[in-house]
Amino acid sequence: SLQRAQPSTYSETMPVQNRKPQWMGKSIALSRCTVSLLLACGFPSIMIHLCDFLAQNYDEERDLFVYDMFAGKQSISRGFRAHGCKTDFLEFSERPEDDLLTVQGLCRATLGVLRLVVEGLAFAGLPCGSFVYLNRSSSKRSRKRPLGSQRRLYVKQANTLGARLMMLMLLTTLRSAFWETEQPGSSLFIWFPYLRFLARLFKHEVPIRVERFWMAWFGSRTPKPSLVVGTSPWAGKLYRKLGKVRRAKAETNSSIPRWLWP
Protein backbone atom coordinates (compact mmCIF):
# COMPACT_ATOMS: atom_id res chain seq x y z
CA SER A 1 0.00 0.00 0.00
CA LEU A 2 2.31 2.78 1.19
CA GLN A 3 5.40 2.52 -0.98
CA ARG A 4 8.90 3.91 -1.01
CA ALA A 5 9.50 6.17 -4.00
CA GLN A 6 11.31 4.84 -7.04
CA PRO A 7 13.51 7.01 -9.29
CA SER A 8 11.15 9.37 -11.04
CA THR A 9 10.87 10.28 -14.73
CA TYR A 10 9.20 13.57 -13.83
CA SER A 11 10.79 16.38 -15.81
CA GLU A 12 12.43 19.03 -13.66
CA THR A 13 14.83 20.48 -16.20
CA MET A 14 12.68 23.52 -16.89
CA PRO A 15 12.38 26.15 -14.11
CA VAL A 16 9.03 26.08 -12.34
CA GLN A 17 8.18 29.66 -13.19
CA ASN A 18 8.67 28.96 -16.91
CA ARG A 19 6.45 25.90 -17.01
CA LYS A 20 2.83 26.86 -17.62
CA PRO A 21 0.72 23.98 -16.31
CA GLN A 22 -2.25 22.71 -18.24
CA TRP A 23 -5.57 24.36 -17.31
CA MET A 24 -3.81 27.27 -15.60
CA GLY A 25 -6.27 30.15 -15.28
CA LYS A 26 -9.29 27.94 -15.85
CA SER A 27 -12.37 27.89 -13.64
CA ILE A 28 -12.23 26.15 -10.27
CA ALA A 29 -15.52 24.36 -11.02
CA LEU A 30 -15.49 20.56 -10.96
CA SER A 31 -16.01 18.73 -14.24
CA ARG A 32 -18.63 15.99 -14.60
CA CYS A 33 -15.89 13.39 -14.84
CA THR A 34 -14.27 14.61 -11.60
CA VAL A 35 -17.62 14.59 -9.79
CA SER A 36 -18.28 11.01 -10.94
CA LEU A 37 -14.84 9.89 -9.76
CA LEU A 38 -15.25 11.63 -6.41
CA LEU A 39 -18.58 9.93 -5.79
CA ALA A 40 -17.13 6.57 -6.80
CA CYS A 41 -14.30 7.10 -4.28
CA GLY A 42 -16.72 7.80 -1.43
CA PHE A 43 -16.29 11.58 -1.38
CA PRO A 44 -19.16 13.12 0.66
CA SER A 45 -21.87 14.48 -1.62
CA ILE A 46 -22.27 17.56 0.59
CA MET A 47 -18.64 18.43 -0.16
CA ILE A 48 -19.40 18.33 -3.89
CA HIS A 49 -22.22 20.81 -3.26
CA LEU A 50 -19.71 22.94 -1.32
CA CYS A 51 -17.27 22.88 -4.27
CA ASP A 52 -20.12 23.91 -6.58
CA PHE A 53 -21.10 26.73 -4.21
CA LEU A 54 -17.52 28.02 -4.06
CA ALA A 55 -17.18 27.93 -7.86
CA GLN A 56 -20.39 29.93 -8.29
CA ASN A 57 -19.79 32.54 -5.60
CA TYR A 58 -16.03 33.16 -5.75
CA ASP A 59 -14.37 34.72 -8.76
CA GLU A 60 -11.26 32.55 -8.53
CA GLU A 61 -9.17 30.66 -11.08
CA ARG A 62 -6.71 27.78 -10.95
CA ASP A 63 -3.68 29.96 -10.30
CA LEU A 64 -1.88 28.48 -7.27
CA PHE A 65 1.30 26.43 -7.61
CA VAL A 66 1.41 25.66 -3.88
CA TYR A 67 -1.21 25.60 -1.13
CA ASP A 68 0.48 25.38 2.27
CA MET A 69 -1.83 24.05 5.02
CA PHE A 70 -0.93 24.26 8.73
CA ALA A 71 1.76 26.56 7.38
CA GLY A 72 3.41 27.66 10.65
CA LYS A 73 6.19 30.06 9.64
CA GLN A 74 5.27 29.52 5.96
CA SER A 75 8.70 28.13 5.04
CA ILE A 76 7.24 26.07 2.20
CA SER A 77 5.34 29.05 0.78
CA ARG A 78 8.35 31.35 1.03
CA GLY A 79 10.61 28.82 -0.67
CA PHE A 80 8.33 28.46 -3.67
CA ARG A 81 7.63 32.20 -3.87
CA ALA A 82 11.39 32.76 -4.10
CA HIS A 83 11.24 30.79 -7.36
CA GLY A 84 8.40 32.90 -8.75
CA CYS A 85 5.49 30.60 -7.86
CA LYS A 86 2.15 31.90 -6.65
CA THR A 87 1.23 30.39 -3.27
CA ASP A 88 -1.34 30.69 -0.50
CA PHE A 89 -1.50 29.28 3.02
CA LEU A 90 -3.84 28.08 5.76
CA GLU A 91 -2.68 28.83 9.31
CA PHE A 92 -4.89 29.21 12.37
CA SER A 93 -2.32 31.21 14.38
CA GLU A 94 -2.14 33.84 11.61
CA ARG A 95 -5.84 33.91 10.70
CA PRO A 96 -8.41 32.53 13.18
CA GLU A 97 -10.82 31.89 10.31
CA ASP A 98 -8.37 29.24 9.00
CA ASP A 99 -9.33 26.75 11.73
CA LEU A 100 -9.96 23.50 9.82
CA LEU A 101 -12.16 22.25 12.68
CA THR A 102 -14.77 24.86 11.76
CA VAL A 103 -17.06 25.04 8.72
CA GLN A 104 -15.45 28.33 7.67
CA GLY A 105 -11.97 26.82 7.85
CA LEU A 106 -13.07 23.80 5.81
CA CYS A 107 -14.55 26.10 3.16
CA ARG A 108 -11.34 28.13 2.96
CA ALA A 109 -9.20 24.98 2.69
CA THR A 110 -11.44 23.54 -0.02
CA LEU A 111 -11.25 26.79 -2.01
CA GLY A 112 -7.45 26.72 -1.74
CA VAL A 113 -7.29 23.15 -3.09
CA LEU A 114 -9.65 24.00 -5.95
CA ARG A 115 -7.32 26.85 -6.98
CA LEU A 116 -4.33 24.53 -7.47
CA VAL A 117 -3.07 24.18 -11.03
CA VAL A 118 -2.41 20.80 -12.60
CA GLU A 119 0.85 19.44 -11.12
CA GLY A 120 0.53 21.94 -8.27
CA LEU A 121 1.27 20.96 -4.67
CA ALA A 122 -0.89 20.83 -1.55
CA PHE A 123 1.47 20.60 1.43
CA ALA A 124 0.30 20.03 5.01
CA GLY A 125 2.22 20.05 8.27
CA LEU A 126 -0.54 18.27 10.18
CA PRO A 127 -0.25 18.91 13.97
CA CYS A 128 1.62 15.87 15.26
CA GLY A 129 1.19 16.19 19.04
CA SER A 130 -1.14 13.23 19.49
CA PHE A 131 0.58 11.00 16.91
CA VAL A 132 4.18 10.91 18.23
CA TYR A 133 5.52 8.30 20.65
CA LEU A 134 5.94 10.75 23.54
CA ASN A 135 2.16 11.10 23.70
CA ARG A 136 1.15 7.45 23.29
CA SER A 137 0.57 6.84 27.01
CA SER A 138 -2.04 9.61 26.91
CA SER A 139 -3.49 9.33 23.40
CA LYS A 140 -3.52 5.48 23.51
CA ARG A 141 -2.60 5.35 19.83
CA SER A 142 -0.90 2.27 18.39
CA ARG A 143 -0.61 0.54 15.03
CA LYS A 144 -3.62 -1.61 15.86
CA ARG A 145 -5.51 1.34 17.35
CA PRO A 146 -4.41 4.38 15.31
CA LEU A 147 -7.45 6.49 16.28
CA GLY A 148 -6.48 6.32 19.96
CA SER A 149 -8.73 7.22 22.87
CA GLN A 150 -11.86 8.98 21.60
CA ARG A 151 -12.63 10.13 25.16
CA ARG A 152 -9.88 12.74 25.01
CA LEU A 153 -10.88 15.94 23.23
CA TYR A 154 -7.46 16.69 21.71
CA VAL A 155 -7.27 13.17 20.23
CA LYS A 156 -10.77 13.55 18.80
CA GLN A 157 -9.86 16.91 17.28
CA ALA A 158 -6.64 15.51 15.79
CA ASN A 159 -8.64 12.67 14.21
CA THR A 160 -11.08 15.21 12.75
CA LEU A 161 -8.20 17.24 11.30
CA GLY A 162 -6.65 14.09 9.83
CA ALA A 163 -9.93 12.91 8.30
CA ARG A 164 -10.66 16.32 6.75
CA LEU A 165 -7.11 16.58 5.47
CA MET A 166 -7.35 13.19 3.74
CA MET A 167 -10.66 14.25 2.19
CA LEU A 168 -8.93 17.35 0.80
CA MET A 169 -6.04 15.22 -0.48
CA LEU A 170 -8.49 12.97 -2.32
CA LEU A 171 -9.87 16.09 -4.00
CA THR A 172 -6.31 17.23 -4.76
CA THR A 173 -5.46 13.90 -6.42
CA LEU A 174 -8.54 13.95 -8.66
CA ARG A 175 -7.72 17.53 -9.64
CA SER A 176 -4.40 16.23 -11.05
CA ALA A 177 -2.24 17.88 -8.40
CA PHE A 178 0.31 16.43 -5.96
CA TRP A 179 0.15 16.45 -2.17
CA GLU A 180 2.44 15.80 0.77
CA THR A 181 2.06 15.84 4.54
CA GLU A 182 5.03 16.06 6.90
CA GLN A 183 5.37 14.28 10.26
CA PRO A 184 8.10 13.39 12.78
CA GLY A 185 9.74 10.02 12.25
CA SER A 186 7.91 8.40 15.20
CA SER A 187 4.45 9.51 14.08
CA LEU A 188 1.69 6.92 13.82
CA PHE A 189 -0.11 8.96 11.19
CA ILE A 190 1.09 6.55 8.49
CA TRP A 191 -1.33 4.03 10.11
CA PHE A 192 -4.24 6.47 10.07
CA PRO A 193 -7.19 4.55 8.54
CA TYR A 194 -8.22 7.29 6.10
CA LEU A 195 -4.67 7.52 4.78
CA ARG A 196 -4.55 3.72 4.39
CA PHE A 197 -7.86 3.92 2.53
CA LEU A 198 -6.40 6.40 0.02
CA ALA A 199 -3.33 4.19 -0.36
CA ARG A 200 -5.50 1.19 -1.26
CA LEU A 201 -7.75 3.30 -3.48
CA PHE A 202 -4.89 4.62 -5.65
CA LYS A 203 -2.52 1.68 -5.21
CA HIS A 204 -1.63 1.35 -8.91
CA GLU A 205 -2.70 4.64 -10.48
CA VAL A 206 -1.29 7.18 -7.98
CA PRO A 207 0.89 5.38 -5.41
CA ILE A 208 1.23 7.08 -2.04
CA ARG A 209 4.84 6.95 -0.87
CA VAL A 210 6.56 7.37 2.47
CA GLU A 211 9.92 9.15 2.38
CA ARG A 212 12.14 9.58 5.45
CA PHE A 213 14.73 12.33 5.86
CA TRP A 214 16.76 14.26 8.44
CA MET A 215 15.43 17.68 9.39
CA ALA A 216 18.99 18.71 10.34
CA TRP A 217 19.63 19.31 6.64
CA PHE A 218 16.91 21.97 6.68
CA GLY A 219 17.86 24.10 9.67
CA SER A 220 16.83 21.95 12.63
CA ARG A 221 18.92 22.28 15.80
CA THR A 222 18.73 18.49 16.25
CA PRO A 223 19.02 15.57 13.78
CA LYS A 224 15.21 15.06 14.05
CA PRO A 225 14.25 12.09 11.84
CA SER A 226 11.15 13.07 9.87
CA LEU A 227 8.96 11.73 7.08
CA VAL A 228 6.68 12.92 4.33
CA VAL A 229 3.71 10.97 2.98
CA GLY A 230 2.19 11.80 -0.38
CA THR A 231 2.15 11.54 -4.14
CA SER A 232 4.80 13.97 -5.39
CA PRO A 233 7.49 12.26 -7.50
CA TRP A 234 10.39 14.33 -6.12
CA ALA A 235 9.95 13.76 -2.37
CA GLY A 236 12.65 11.07 -2.38
CA LYS A 237 15.25 13.76 -3.04
CA LEU A 238 14.79 15.04 0.51
CA TYR A 239 16.81 12.14 1.90
CA ARG A 240 20.56 12.61 2.41
CA LYS A 241 22.86 10.79 4.78
CA LEU A 242 23.40 12.82 7.91
CA GLY A 243 27.14 12.15 8.31
CA LYS A 244 29.23 12.32 11.46
CA VAL A 245 30.11 16.02 11.17
CA ARG A 246 26.55 17.26 10.67
CA ARG A 247 25.20 14.88 13.31
CA ALA A 248 27.79 16.09 15.84
CA LYS A 249 27.01 19.72 14.99
CA ALA A 250 23.26 19.16 15.43
CA GLU A 251 23.74 17.33 18.71
CA THR A 252 26.04 20.12 19.96
CA ASN A 253 23.47 22.75 19.06
CA SER A 254 20.71 20.82 20.80
CA SER A 255 22.67 20.83 24.06
CA ILE A 256 22.60 24.64 24.20
CA PRO A 257 19.52 25.90 26.09
CA ARG A 258 17.23 27.57 23.58
CA TRP A 259 16.31 30.40 25.91
CA LEU A 260 19.87 31.72 25.98
CA TRP A 261 19.50 32.87 22.40
CA PRO A 262 17.39 35.71 21.00
Short mmCIF file of N, CA, C and O in Angstrom, two decimals, residues 127-181:
data_model
loop_
_atom_site.label_atom_id
_atom_site.label_comp_id
_atom_site.label_asym_id
_atom_site.label_seq_id
_atom_site.Cartn_x
_atom_site.Cartn_y
_atom_site.Cartn_z
N PRO A 127 -0.70 18.93 12.57
CA PRO A 127 -0.25 18.91 13.97
C PRO A 127 -0.01 17.48 14.46
O PRO A 127 -0.88 16.61 14.34
N CYS A 128 1.18 17.24 14.99
CA CYS A 128 1.62 15.87 15.26
C CYS A 128 1.54 15.49 16.73
O CYS A 128 1.88 14.36 17.09
N GLY A 129 1.11 16.41 17.61
CA GLY A 129 1.19 16.19 19.04
C GLY A 129 0.63 14.87 19.53
O GLY A 129 1.22 14.21 20.40
N SER A 130 -0.51 14.45 18.99
CA SER A 130 -1.14 13.23 19.49
C SER A 130 -0.68 11.98 18.75
O SER A 130 -1.10 10.87 19.10
N PHE A 131 0.16 12.15 17.73
CA PHE A 131 0.58 11.00 16.91
C PHE A 131 1.98 10.48 17.28
O PHE A 131 2.33 9.36 16.94
N VAL A 132 2.80 11.30 17.95
CA VAL A 132 4.18 10.91 18.23
C VAL A 132 4.25 9.99 19.45
O VAL A 132 3.33 9.92 20.26
N TYR A 133 5.40 9.32 19.60
CA TYR A 133 5.52 8.30 20.65
C TYR A 133 5.49 8.89 22.05
O TYR A 133 5.06 8.23 23.01
N LEU A 134 5.93 10.14 22.21
CA LEU A 134 5.94 10.75 23.54
C LEU A 134 4.53 10.89 24.11
O LEU A 134 4.36 10.99 25.34
N ASN A 135 3.52 10.88 23.25
CA ASN A 135 2.16 11.10 23.70
C ASN A 135 1.33 9.81 23.74
O ASN A 135 0.14 9.85 24.07
N ARG A 136 1.94 8.68 23.43
CA ARG A 136 1.15 7.45 23.29
C ARG A 136 0.53 6.98 24.59
O ARG A 136 -0.54 6.37 24.59
N SER A 137 1.16 7.26 25.74
CA SER A 137 0.57 6.84 27.01
C SER A 137 -0.71 7.61 27.30
O SER A 137 -1.58 7.13 28.03
N SER A 138 -0.84 8.80 26.71
CA SER A 138 -2.04 9.61 26.91
C SER A 138 -3.06 9.43 25.79
O SER A 138 -4.24 9.25 26.03
N SER A 139 -2.58 9.45 24.54
CA SER A 139 -3.49 9.33 23.40
C SER A 139 -3.98 7.90 23.18
O SER A 139 -5.00 7.68 22.54
N LYS A 140 -3.20 6.91 23.67
CA LYS A 140 -3.52 5.48 23.51
C LYS A 140 -3.49 5.04 22.05
O LYS A 140 -4.12 4.07 21.67
N ARG A 141 -2.72 5.76 21.23
CA ARG A 141 -2.60 5.35 19.83
C ARG A 141 -1.60 4.20 19.70
O ARG A 141 -0.63 4.11 20.46
N SER A 142 -1.82 3.35 18.73
CA SER A 142 -0.90 2.27 18.39
C SER A 142 -1.18 1.87 16.95
O SER A 142 -2.12 2.38 16.32
N ARG A 143 -0.37 0.99 16.40
CA ARG A 143 -0.61 0.54 15.03
C ARG A 143 -1.97 -0.13 14.89
O ARG A 143 -2.65 0.03 13.88
N LYS A 144 -2.34 -0.91 15.91
CA LYS A 144 -3.62 -1.61 15.86
C LYS A 144 -4.79 -0.70 16.25
O LYS A 144 -5.94 -1.01 15.95
N ARG A 145 -4.47 0.41 16.90
CA ARG A 145 -5.51 1.34 17.35
C ARG A 145 -5.08 2.76 17.00
O ARG A 145 -4.83 3.57 17.88
N PRO A 146 -4.97 3.08 15.71
CA PRO A 146 -4.41 4.38 15.31
C PRO A 146 -5.28 5.58 15.67
O PRO A 146 -4.78 6.70 15.71
N LEU A 147 -6.57 5.37 15.92
CA LEU A 147 -7.45 6.49 16.28
C LEU A 147 -7.34 6.86 17.75
O LEU A 147 -7.83 7.91 18.16
N GLY A 148 -6.73 6.00 18.56
CA GLY A 148 -6.48 6.32 19.96
C GLY A 148 -7.73 6.39 20.81
O GLY A 148 -8.79 5.85 20.46
N SER A 149 -7.63 7.09 21.92
CA SER A 149 -8.73 7.22 22.87
C SER A 149 -9.67 8.34 22.45
O SER A 149 -9.31 9.53 22.51
N GLN A 150 -10.88 7.99 22.05
CA GLN A 150 -11.86 8.98 21.60
C GLN A 150 -12.45 9.78 22.77
O GLN A 150 -13.19 10.74 22.54
N ARG A 151 -12.12 9.40 24.01
CA ARG A 151 -12.63 10.13 25.16
C ARG A 151 -11.88 11.44 25.38
O ARG A 151 -12.38 12.33 26.06
N ARG A 152 -10.68 11.54 24.84
CA ARG A 152 -9.88 12.74 25.01
C ARG A 152 -10.16 13.72 23.87
O ARG A 152 -10.05 13.36 22.70
N LEU A 153 -10.46 14.95 24.22
CA LEU A 153 -10.88 15.94 23.23
C LEU A 153 -9.79 16.21 22.21
O LEU A 153 -10.05 16.28 21.00
N TYR A 154 -8.54 16.35 22.64
CA TYR A 154 -7.46 16.69 21.71
C TYR A 154 -7.20 15.56 20.72
O TYR A 154 -6.84 15.80 19.56
N VAL A 155 -7.41 14.31 21.14
CA VAL A 155 -7.27 13.17 20.23
C VAL A 155 -8.41 13.19 19.21
O VAL A 155 -8.20 12.97 18.01
N LYS A 156 -9.61 13.47 19.69
CA LYS A 156 -10.77 13.55 18.80
C LYS A 156 -10.60 14.66 17.77
O LYS A 156 -10.92 14.48 16.58
N GLN A 157 -10.08 15.80 18.20
CA GLN A 157 -9.86 16.91 17.28
C GLN A 157 -8.77 16.58 16.26
O GLN A 157 -8.89 16.92 15.07
N ALA A 158 -7.71 15.91 16.71
CA ALA A 158 -6.64 15.51 15.79
C ALA A 158 -7.17 14.53 14.75
O ALA A 158 -6.79 14.60 13.57
N ASN A 159 -8.05 13.62 15.16
CA ASN A 159 -8.64 12.67 14.21
C ASN A 159 -9.52 13.40 13.20
O ASN A 159 -9.55 13.05 12.01
N THR A 160 -10.25 14.41 13.66
CA THR A 160 -11.08 15.21 12.75
C THR A 160 -10.22 15.95 11.73
O THR A 160 -10.52 15.97 10.54
N LEU A 161 -9.12 16.55 12.21
CA LEU A 161 -8.20 17.24 11.30
C LEU A 161 -7.62 16.26 10.27
O LEU A 161 -7.55 16.57 9.07
N GLY A 162 -7.21 15.07 10.74
CA GLY A 162 -6.65 14.09 9.83
C GLY A 162 -7.65 13.61 8.79
O GLY A 162 -7.32 13.46 7.61
N ALA A 163 -8.90 13.37 9.22
CA ALA A 163 -9.93 12.91 8.30
C ALA A 163 -10.25 13.98 7.25
O ALA A 163 -10.38 13.69 6.06
N ARG A 164 -10.37 15.23 7.70
CA ARG A 164 -10.66 16.32 6.75
C ARG A 164 -9.49 16.56 5.80
O ARG A 164 -9.68 16.86 4.62
N LEU A 165 -8.28 16.41 6.33
CA LEU A 165 -7.11 16.58 5.47
C LEU A 165 -7.08 15.52 4.39
O LEU A 165 -6.83 15.82 3.22
N MET A 166 -7.36 14.26 4.74
CA MET A 166 -7.35 13.19 3.74
C MET A 166 -8.46 13.39 2.71
O MET A 166 -8.31 13.06 1.54
N MET A 167 -9.58 13.95 3.13
CA MET A 167 -10.66 14.25 2.19
C MET A 167 -10.20 15.31 1.18
O MET A 167 -10.45 15.20 -0.02
N LEU A 168 -9.46 16.32 1.68
CA LEU A 168 -8.93 17.35 0.80
C LEU A 168 -7.85 16.78 -0.13
O LEU A 168 -7.74 17.20 -1.29
N MET A 169 -7.07 15.82 0.36
CA MET A 169 -6.04 15.22 -0.48
C MET A 169 -6.64 14.33 -1.57
O MET A 169 -6.07 14.21 -2.66
N LEU A 170 -7.77 13.71 -1.28
CA LEU A 170 -8.49 12.97 -2.32
C LEU A 170 -8.94 13.93 -3.42
O LEU A 170 -8.77 13.64 -4.62
N LEU A 171 -9.48 15.07 -3.02
CA LEU A 171 -9.87 16.09 -4.00
C LEU A 171 -8.66 16.59 -4.79
O LEU A 171 -8.73 16.77 -6.01
N THR A 172 -7.54 16.78 -4.10
CA THR A 172 -6.31 17.23 -4.76
C THR A 172 -5.86 16.22 -5.82
O THR A 172 -5.50 16.60 -6.94
N THR A 173 -5.89 14.95 -5.48
CA THR A 173 -5.46 13.90 -6.42
C THR A 173 -6.32 13.90 -7.67
O THR A 173 -5.81 13.83 -8.80
N LEU A 174 -7.64 14.00 -7.51
CA LEU A 174 -8.54 13.95 -8.66
C LEU A 174 -8.58 15.27 -9.42
O LEU A 174 -9.21 15.35 -10.48
N ARG A 175 -7.90 16.28 -8.89
CA ARG A 175 -7.72 17.53 -9.64
C ARG A 175 -6.35 17.55 -10.31
O ARG A 175 -5.88 18.59 -10.78
N SER A 176 -5.68 16.40 -10.36
CA SER A 176 -4.40 16.23 -11.05
C SER A 176 -3.28 17.06 -10.42
O SER A 176 -2.41 17.58 -11.14
N ALA A 177 -3.31 17.20 -9.12
CA ALA A 177 -2.24 17.88 -8.40
C ALA A 177 -1.58 16.90 -7.42
O ALA A 177 -2.13 15.83 -7.13
N PHE A 178 -0.41 17.27 -6.92
CA PHE A 178 0.31 16.43 -5.96
C PHE A 178 0.01 16.91 -4.54
O PHE A 178 -0.40 18.05 -4.33
N TRP A 179 0.28 16.05 -3.58
CA TRP A 179 0.15 16.45 -2.17
C TRP A 179 1.18 15.73 -1.32
O TRP A 179 1.65 14.65 -1.66
N GLU A 180 1.52 16.37 -0.21
CA GLU A 180 2.44 15.80 0.77
C GLU A 180 2.02 16.28 2.15
O GLU A 180 1.53 17.40 2.31
N THR A 181 2.22 15.42 3.15
CA THR A 181 2.06 15.84 4.54
C THR A 181 3.29 15.41 5.32
O THR A 181 3.80 14.31 5.12
#
